[in-house]
Short mmCIF file of C-alpha atoms and ligand atoms in Angstrom, two decimals:
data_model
loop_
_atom_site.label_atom_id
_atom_site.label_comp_id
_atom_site.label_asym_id
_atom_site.label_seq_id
_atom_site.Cartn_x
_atom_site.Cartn_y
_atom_site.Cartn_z
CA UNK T 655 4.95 -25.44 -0.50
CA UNK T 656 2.39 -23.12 1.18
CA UNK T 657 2.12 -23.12 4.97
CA UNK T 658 -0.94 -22.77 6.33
CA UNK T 659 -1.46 -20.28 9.43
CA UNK T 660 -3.23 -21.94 12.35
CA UNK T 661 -4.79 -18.68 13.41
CA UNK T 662 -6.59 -18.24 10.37
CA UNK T 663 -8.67 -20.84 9.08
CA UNK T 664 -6.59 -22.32 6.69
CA UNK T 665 -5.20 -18.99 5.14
CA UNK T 666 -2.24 -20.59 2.86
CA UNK T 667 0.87 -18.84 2.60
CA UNK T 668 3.88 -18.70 0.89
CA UNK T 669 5.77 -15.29 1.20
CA UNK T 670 6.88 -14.57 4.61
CA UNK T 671 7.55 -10.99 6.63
CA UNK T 672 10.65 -11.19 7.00
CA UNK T 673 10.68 -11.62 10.44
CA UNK T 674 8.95 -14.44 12.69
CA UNK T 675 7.32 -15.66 9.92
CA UNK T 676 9.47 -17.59 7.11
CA UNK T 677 9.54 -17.71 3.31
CA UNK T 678 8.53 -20.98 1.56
CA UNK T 679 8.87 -21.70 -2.09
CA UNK T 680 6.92 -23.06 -5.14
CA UNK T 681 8.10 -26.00 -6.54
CA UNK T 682 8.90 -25.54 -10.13
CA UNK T 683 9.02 -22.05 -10.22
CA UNK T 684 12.13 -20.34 -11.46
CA UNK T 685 13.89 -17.33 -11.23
CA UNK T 686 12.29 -16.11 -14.49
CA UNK T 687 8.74 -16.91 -13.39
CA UNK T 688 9.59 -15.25 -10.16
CA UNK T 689 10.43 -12.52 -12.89
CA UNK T 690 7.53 -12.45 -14.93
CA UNK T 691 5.46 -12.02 -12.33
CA UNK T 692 6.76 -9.35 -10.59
CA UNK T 693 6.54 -7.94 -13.74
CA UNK T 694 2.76 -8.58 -14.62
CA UNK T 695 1.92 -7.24 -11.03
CA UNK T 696 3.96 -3.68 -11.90
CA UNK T 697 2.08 -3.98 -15.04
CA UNK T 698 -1.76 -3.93 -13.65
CA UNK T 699 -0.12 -1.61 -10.58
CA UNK T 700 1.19 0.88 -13.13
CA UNK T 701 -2.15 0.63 -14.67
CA UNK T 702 -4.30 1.02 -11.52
CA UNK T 703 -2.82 4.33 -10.70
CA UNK T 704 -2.39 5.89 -13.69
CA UNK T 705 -5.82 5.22 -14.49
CA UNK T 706 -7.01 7.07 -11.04
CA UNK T 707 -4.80 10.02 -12.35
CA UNK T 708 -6.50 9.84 -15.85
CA UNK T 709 -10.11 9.66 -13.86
CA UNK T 710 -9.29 12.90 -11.79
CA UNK T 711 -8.44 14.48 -15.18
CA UNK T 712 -11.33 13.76 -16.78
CA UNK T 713 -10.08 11.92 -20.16
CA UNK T 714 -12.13 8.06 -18.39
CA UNK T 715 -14.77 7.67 -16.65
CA UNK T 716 -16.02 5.80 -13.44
CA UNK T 717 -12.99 3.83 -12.60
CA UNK T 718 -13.36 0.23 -10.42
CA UNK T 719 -9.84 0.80 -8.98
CA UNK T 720 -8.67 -2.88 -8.14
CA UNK T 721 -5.27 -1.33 -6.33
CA UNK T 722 -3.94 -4.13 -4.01
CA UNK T 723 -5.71 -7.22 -6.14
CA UNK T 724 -2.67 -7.68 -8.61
CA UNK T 725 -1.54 -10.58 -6.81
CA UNK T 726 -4.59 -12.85 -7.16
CA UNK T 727 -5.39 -11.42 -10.73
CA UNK T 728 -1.45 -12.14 -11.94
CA UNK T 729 -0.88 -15.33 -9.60
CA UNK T 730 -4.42 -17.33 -10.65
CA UNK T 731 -3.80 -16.25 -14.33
CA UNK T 732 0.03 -17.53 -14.26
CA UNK T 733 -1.21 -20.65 -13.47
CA UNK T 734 -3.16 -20.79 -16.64
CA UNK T 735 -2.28 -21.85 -20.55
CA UNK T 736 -3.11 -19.57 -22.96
CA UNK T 737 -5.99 -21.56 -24.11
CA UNK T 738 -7.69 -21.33 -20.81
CA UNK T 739 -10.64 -18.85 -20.77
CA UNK T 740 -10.83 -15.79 -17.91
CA UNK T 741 -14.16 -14.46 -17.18
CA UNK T 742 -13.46 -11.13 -15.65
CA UNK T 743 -15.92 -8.89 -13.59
CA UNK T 744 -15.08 -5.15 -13.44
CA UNK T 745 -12.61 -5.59 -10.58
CA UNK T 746 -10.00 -7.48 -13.03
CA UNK T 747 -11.05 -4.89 -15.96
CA UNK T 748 -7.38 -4.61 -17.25
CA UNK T 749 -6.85 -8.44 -16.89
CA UNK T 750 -6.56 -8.77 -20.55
CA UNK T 751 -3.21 -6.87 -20.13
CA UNK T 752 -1.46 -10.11 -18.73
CA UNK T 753 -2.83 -11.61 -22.67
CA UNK T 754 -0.83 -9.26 -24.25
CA UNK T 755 -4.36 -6.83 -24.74
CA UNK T 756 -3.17 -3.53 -25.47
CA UNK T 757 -3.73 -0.76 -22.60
CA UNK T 758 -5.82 1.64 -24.97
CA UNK T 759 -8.55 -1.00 -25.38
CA UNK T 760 -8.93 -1.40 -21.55
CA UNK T 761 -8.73 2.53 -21.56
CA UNK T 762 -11.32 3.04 -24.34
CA UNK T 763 -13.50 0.57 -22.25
CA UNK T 764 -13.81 2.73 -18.97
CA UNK T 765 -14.05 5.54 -21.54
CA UNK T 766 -17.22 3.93 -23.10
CA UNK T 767 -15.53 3.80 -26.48
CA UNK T 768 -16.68 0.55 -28.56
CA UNK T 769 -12.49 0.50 -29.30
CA UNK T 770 -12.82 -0.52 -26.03
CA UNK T 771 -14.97 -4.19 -26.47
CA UNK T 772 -12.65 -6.92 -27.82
CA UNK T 773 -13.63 -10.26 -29.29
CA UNK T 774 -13.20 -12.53 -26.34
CA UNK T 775 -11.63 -15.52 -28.79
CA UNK T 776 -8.68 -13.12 -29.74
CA UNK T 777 -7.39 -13.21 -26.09
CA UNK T 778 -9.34 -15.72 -24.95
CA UNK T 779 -10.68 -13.06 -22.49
CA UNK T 780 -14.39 -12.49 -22.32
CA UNK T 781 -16.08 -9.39 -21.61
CA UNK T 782 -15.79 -7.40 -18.36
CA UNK T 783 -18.97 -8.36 -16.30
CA UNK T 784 -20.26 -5.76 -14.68
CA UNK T 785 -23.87 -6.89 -12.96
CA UNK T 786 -22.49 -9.21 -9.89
CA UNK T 787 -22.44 -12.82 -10.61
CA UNK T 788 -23.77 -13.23 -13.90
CA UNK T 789 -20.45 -14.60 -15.49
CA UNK T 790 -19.94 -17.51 -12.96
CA UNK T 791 -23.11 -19.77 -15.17
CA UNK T 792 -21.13 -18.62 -18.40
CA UNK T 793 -17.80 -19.87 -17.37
CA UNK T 794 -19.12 -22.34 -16.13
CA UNK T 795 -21.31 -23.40 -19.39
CA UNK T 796 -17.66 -22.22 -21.89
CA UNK T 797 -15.97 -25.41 -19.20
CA UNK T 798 -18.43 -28.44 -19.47
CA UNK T 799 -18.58 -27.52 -23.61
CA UNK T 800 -14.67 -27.87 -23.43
CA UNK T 801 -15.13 -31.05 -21.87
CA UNK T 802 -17.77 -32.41 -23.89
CA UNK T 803 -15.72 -31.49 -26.88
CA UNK T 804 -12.39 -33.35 -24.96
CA UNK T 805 -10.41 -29.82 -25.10
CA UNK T 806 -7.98 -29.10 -22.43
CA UNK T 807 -8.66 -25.55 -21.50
CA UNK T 808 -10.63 -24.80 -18.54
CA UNK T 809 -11.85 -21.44 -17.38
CA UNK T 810 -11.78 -19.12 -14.32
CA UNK T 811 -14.37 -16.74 -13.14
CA UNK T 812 -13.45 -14.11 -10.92
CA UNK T 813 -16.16 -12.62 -8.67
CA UNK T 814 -16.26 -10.59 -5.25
CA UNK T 815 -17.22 -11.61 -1.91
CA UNK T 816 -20.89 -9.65 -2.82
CA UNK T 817 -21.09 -11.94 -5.70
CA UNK T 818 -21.52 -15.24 -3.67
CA UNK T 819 -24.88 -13.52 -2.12
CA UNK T 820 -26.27 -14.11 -5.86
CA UNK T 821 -28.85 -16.55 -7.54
CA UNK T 822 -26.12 -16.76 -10.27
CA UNK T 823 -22.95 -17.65 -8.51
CA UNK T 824 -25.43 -20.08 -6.78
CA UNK T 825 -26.80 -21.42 -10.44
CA UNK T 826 -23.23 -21.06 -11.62
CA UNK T 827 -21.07 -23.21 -9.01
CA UNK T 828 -24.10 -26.21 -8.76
CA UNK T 829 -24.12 -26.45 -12.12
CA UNK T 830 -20.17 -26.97 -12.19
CA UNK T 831 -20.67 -29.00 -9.50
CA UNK T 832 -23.28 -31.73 -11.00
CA UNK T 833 -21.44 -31.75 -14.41
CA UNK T 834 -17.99 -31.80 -13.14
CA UNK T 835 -16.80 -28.35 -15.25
CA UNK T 836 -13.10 -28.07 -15.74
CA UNK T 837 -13.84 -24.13 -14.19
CA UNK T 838 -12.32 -22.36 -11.00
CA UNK T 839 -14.91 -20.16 -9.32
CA UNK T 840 -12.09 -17.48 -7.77
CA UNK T 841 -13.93 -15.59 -5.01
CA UNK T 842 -11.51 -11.96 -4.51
CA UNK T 843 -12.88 -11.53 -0.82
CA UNK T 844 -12.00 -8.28 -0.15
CA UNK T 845 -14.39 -8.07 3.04
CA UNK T 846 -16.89 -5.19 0.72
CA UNK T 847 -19.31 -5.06 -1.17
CA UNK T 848 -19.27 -1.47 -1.54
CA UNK T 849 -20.19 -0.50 1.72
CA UNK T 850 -21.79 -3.73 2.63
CA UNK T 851 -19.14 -5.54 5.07
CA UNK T 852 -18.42 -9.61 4.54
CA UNK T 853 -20.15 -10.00 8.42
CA UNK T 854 -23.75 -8.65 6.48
CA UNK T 855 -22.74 -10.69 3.38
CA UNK T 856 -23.61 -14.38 5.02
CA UNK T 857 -24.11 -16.14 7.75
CA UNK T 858 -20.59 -18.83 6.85
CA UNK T 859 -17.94 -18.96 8.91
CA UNK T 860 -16.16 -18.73 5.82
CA UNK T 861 -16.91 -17.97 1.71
CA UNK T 862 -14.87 -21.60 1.33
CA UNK T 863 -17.56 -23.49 3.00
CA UNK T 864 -20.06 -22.58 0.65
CA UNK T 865 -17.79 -24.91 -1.82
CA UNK T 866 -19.09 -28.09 0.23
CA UNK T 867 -22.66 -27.17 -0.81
CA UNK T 868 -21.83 -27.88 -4.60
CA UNK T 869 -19.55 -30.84 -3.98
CA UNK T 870 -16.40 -29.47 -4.47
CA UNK T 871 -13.04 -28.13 -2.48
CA UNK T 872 -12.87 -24.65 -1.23
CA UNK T 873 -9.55 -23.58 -0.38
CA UNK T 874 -8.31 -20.27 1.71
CA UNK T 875 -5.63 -18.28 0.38
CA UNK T 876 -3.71 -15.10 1.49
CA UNK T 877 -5.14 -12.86 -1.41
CA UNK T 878 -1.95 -10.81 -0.69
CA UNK T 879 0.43 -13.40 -2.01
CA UNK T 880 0.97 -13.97 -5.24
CA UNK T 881 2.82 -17.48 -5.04
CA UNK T 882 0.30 -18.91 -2.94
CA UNK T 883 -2.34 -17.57 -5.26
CA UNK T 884 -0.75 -19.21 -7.66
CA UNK T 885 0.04 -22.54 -6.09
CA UNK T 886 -3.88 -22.47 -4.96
CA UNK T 887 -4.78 -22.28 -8.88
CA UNK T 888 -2.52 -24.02 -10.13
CA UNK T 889 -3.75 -26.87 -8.19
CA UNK T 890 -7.68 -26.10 -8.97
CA UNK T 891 -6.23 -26.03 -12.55
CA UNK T 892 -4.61 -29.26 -12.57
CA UNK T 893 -7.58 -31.42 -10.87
CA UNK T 894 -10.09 -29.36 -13.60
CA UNK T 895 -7.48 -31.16 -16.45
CA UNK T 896 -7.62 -34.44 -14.47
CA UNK T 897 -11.45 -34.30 -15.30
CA UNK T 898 -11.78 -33.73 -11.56
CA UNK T 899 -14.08 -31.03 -11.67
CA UNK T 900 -14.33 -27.42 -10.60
CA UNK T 901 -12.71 -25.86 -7.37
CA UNK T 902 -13.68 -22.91 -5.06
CA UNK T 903 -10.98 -20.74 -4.50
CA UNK T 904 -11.47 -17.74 -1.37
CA UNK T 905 -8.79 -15.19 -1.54
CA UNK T 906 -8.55 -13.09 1.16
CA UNK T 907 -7.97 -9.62 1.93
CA UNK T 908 -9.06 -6.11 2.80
CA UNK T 909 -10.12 -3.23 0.34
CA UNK T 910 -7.84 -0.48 0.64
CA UNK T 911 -9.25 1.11 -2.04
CA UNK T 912 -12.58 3.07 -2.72
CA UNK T 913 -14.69 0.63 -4.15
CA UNK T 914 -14.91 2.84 -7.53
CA UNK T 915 -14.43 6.32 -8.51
CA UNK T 916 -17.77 7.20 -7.48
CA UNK T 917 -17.01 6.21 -3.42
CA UNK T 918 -16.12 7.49 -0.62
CA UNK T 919 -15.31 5.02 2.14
CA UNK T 920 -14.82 6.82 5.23
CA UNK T 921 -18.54 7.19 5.44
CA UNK T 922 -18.13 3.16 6.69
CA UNK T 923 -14.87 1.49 6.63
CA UNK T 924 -12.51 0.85 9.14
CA UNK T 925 -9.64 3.10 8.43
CA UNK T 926 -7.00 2.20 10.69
CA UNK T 927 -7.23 -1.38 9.25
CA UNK T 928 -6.78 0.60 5.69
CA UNK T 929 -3.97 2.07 6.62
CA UNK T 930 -2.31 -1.46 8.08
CA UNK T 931 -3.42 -3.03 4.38
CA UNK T 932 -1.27 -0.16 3.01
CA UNK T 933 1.54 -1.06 4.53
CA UNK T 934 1.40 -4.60 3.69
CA UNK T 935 0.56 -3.99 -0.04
CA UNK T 936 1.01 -6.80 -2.48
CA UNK T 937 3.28 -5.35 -4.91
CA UNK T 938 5.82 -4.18 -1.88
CA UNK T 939 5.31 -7.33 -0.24
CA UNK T 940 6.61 -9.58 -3.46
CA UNK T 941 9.28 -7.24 -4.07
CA UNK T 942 11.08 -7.56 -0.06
CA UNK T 943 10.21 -11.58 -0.80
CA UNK T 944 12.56 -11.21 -4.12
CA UNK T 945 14.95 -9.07 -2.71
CA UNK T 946 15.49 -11.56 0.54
CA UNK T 947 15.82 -14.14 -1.81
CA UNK T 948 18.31 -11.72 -4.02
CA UNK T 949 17.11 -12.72 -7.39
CA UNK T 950 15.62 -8.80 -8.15
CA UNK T 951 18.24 -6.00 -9.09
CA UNK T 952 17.49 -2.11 -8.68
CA UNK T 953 18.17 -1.90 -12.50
CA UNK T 954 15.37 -4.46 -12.89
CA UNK T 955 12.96 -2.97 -11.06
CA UNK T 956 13.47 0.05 -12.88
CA UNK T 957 13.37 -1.13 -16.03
CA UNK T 958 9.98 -3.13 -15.52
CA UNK T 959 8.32 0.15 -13.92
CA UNK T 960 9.68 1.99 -16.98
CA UNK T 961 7.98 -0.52 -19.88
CA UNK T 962 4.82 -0.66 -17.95
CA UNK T 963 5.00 3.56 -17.47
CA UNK T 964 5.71 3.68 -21.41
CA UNK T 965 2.61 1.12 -22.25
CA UNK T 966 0.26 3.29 -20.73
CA UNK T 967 1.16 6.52 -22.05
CA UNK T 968 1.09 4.94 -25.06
CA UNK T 969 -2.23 3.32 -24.27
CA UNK T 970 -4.31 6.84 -23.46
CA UNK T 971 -2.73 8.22 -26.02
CA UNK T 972 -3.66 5.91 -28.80
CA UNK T 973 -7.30 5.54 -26.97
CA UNK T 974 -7.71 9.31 -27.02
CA UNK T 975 -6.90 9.09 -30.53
CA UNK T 976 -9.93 6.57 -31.53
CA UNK T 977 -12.55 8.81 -33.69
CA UNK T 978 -15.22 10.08 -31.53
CA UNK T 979 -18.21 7.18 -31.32
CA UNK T 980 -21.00 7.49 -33.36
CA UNK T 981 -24.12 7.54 -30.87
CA UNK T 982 -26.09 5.55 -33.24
CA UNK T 983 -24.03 2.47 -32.20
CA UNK T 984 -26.02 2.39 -28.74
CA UNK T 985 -28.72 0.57 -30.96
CA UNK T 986 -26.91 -1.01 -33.70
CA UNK T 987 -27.35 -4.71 -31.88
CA UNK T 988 -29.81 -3.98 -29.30
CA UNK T 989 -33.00 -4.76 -31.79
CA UNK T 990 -33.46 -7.32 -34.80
CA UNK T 991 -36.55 -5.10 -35.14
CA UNK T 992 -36.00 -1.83 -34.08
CA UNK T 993 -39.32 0.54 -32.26
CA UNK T 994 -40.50 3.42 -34.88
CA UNK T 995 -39.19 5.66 -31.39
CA UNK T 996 -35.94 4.55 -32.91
CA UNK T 997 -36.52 4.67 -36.46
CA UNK T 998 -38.61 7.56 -37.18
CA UNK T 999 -37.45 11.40 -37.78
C1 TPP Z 87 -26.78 -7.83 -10.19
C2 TPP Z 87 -26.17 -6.56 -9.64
N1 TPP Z 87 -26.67 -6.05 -8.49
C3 TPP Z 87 -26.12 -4.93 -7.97
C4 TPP Z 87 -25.06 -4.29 -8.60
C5 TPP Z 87 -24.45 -3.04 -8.00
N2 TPP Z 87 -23.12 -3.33 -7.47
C6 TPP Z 87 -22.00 -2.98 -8.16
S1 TPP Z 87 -20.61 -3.45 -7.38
C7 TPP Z 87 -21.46 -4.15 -6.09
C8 TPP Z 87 -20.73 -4.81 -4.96
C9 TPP Z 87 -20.09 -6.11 -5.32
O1 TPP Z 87 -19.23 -6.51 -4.30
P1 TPP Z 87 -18.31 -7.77 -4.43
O2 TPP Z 87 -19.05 -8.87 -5.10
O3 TPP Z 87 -17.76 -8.05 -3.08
O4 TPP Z 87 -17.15 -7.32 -5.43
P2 TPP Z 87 -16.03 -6.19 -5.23
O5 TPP Z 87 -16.63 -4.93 -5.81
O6 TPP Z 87 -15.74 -6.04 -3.78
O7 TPP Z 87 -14.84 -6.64 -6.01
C10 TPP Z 87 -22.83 -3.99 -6.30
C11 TPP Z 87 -23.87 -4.47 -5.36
C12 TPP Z 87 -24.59 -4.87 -9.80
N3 TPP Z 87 -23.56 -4.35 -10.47
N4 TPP Z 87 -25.15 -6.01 -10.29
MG1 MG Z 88 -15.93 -7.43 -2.26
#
């Protein structure tokens, strides 16, 4: 079971440090979950930072580096079934990975490629949101039509601390609310909105409160720990099946990363507390947990680095392989009726 720190609000925990502060456990996970999600976390990891490397070298384009969010995007999506629907914004672009989506598509995405737009049905993935906020009414309207047809599947939206500032997320999580969706509204908090800090964002004591508003539970989470992440959705997941309705889910951390490609951060953010973030990065952070507990091998972690090192050199290569685009595409579905500026000559 999670602990829950007394110093901050409700924070819930499950990996310790090793020190003063112990390790808990999740019921029913086993040793191969503990597994597989190590390994979906050096998956999106592996990703992240090639994909800087392949943005300094010019073969993609502005990158929304998400370095230090694997743990919420690979513990909320562990706690889904297949059937369940994610409703990524740009922060969780290479989510479809942890679907089985091959790297190249993600690639050709942030290269602008149309290899790079899947059909969201095949993965059950839809497409990466980028204006803030707009998904959270969508994932919300795919949930109450699963429920009205008595499906299962529920859906998550994932959205950034900016995002709850919006008349969408707003729309989005009343709308839940009133109609009881089977959809988790899964806030990443990582304290920016580019350079806008969480204390200009709102007025809450905390982005869980704002759950009360719409009539449902908002729960704190370390956005650092995976198996708390998990627990946290797994139990939003479980009362969304029970017909319960949607949860708020606030998990919590601090960008280490430029928000994009495009930024530089020591214009405005606090860089010692960067630095401390390092330190205490999610991926390192699981891997001491699994090693205390002894159930991770040198030859493992090897050998998961190694697939997920192979799957993207496969994926730019096959995505630098896609034909060039024809530009004529731009237009092919943007008019039933297209203007004679488009038509003519
Ligand atoms: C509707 C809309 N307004 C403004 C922007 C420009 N914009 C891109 S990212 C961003 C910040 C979002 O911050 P947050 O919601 O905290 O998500 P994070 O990037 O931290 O994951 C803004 C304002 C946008 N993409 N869409
Ligand atoms: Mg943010």
């Amino acid at each position: 079971m999670a602990q829950i720190l007394r110093d901050e609000r409700e924070l819930r925990r499950v990996i310790g440090d090793g020190e003063s502060l112990p390790d808990g456990e999740v019921e029913g996970l086993e040793e191969r979950d503990l597994i597989d999600l190590y390994r979906g976390m050096v998956l999106l990891r592996t990703y992240d930072e090639r994909s800087l490397v392949y943005h300094r070298q010019g073969r993609i384009g502005t990158y929304a580096i998400f370095w230090n969010h694997e743990a919420m995007q690979v513990g909320a999506v562990y706690a889904l079934e297949r059937d369940d629907w994610i409703f990524p914004s740009y922060r969780e672009s290479a989510i479809g990975l942890l679907r089985g989506m091959p790297a190249s598509t993600v690639l050709s995405w942030w290269r602008g490629h149309p290899a790079g737009w899947w059909n969201p049905v095949d993965y059950n993935v839809a497409s990466i949101c980028v204006p803030i906020g707009t998904h959270v009414p969508h994932a919300t309207g795919l949930a109450w039509g699963q429920k009205l047809r008595g499906e299962r599947a529920c859906a998550i939206a994932f959205f950034g601390d900016g995002a709850t500032s919006e008349g969408s997320f707003h729309e989005g999580a009343n709308f839940a609310g009133v109609m009881k969706a089977p959809v988790i509204l899964f806030c990443n908090n990582n304290g920016w909105a580019i350079s806008t800090p969480l204390s200009a964002q709102t007025a809450a004591e905390t982005l869980a409160d704002k759950a009360a508003g719409y009539g449902m539970p908002g729960v704190r989470v370390d956005g650092l720990d995976v198996l708390a992440v998990y627990e946290a959705t797994r139990e939003a997941v479980e009362r969304a099946r029970a017909g319960e309705g949607p949860t708020f889910i606030e998990a919590v951390s601090y960008r280490a990363a430029p928000h994009a490609t495009a930024d530089d951060p020591t214009a405005y953010i606090d860089l010692e507390r960067v630095e401390e973030e390092k330190r205490n990065e999610c991926l390192g952070r699981y891997e001491r947990y699994l090693q205390r507990l002894g159930v991770l091998t040198d030859d493992a972690v090897e050998e998961i680095r190694g697939e997920a090192q192979a799957a993207m050199r496969e994926g730019i290569a096959a995505a630098e392989a896609e034909p060039e685009a024809d530009p004529e595409l731009l237009f092919t579905n943007a008019y039933v009726d297209p203007p004679p500026s488009l038509t003519d000559g």
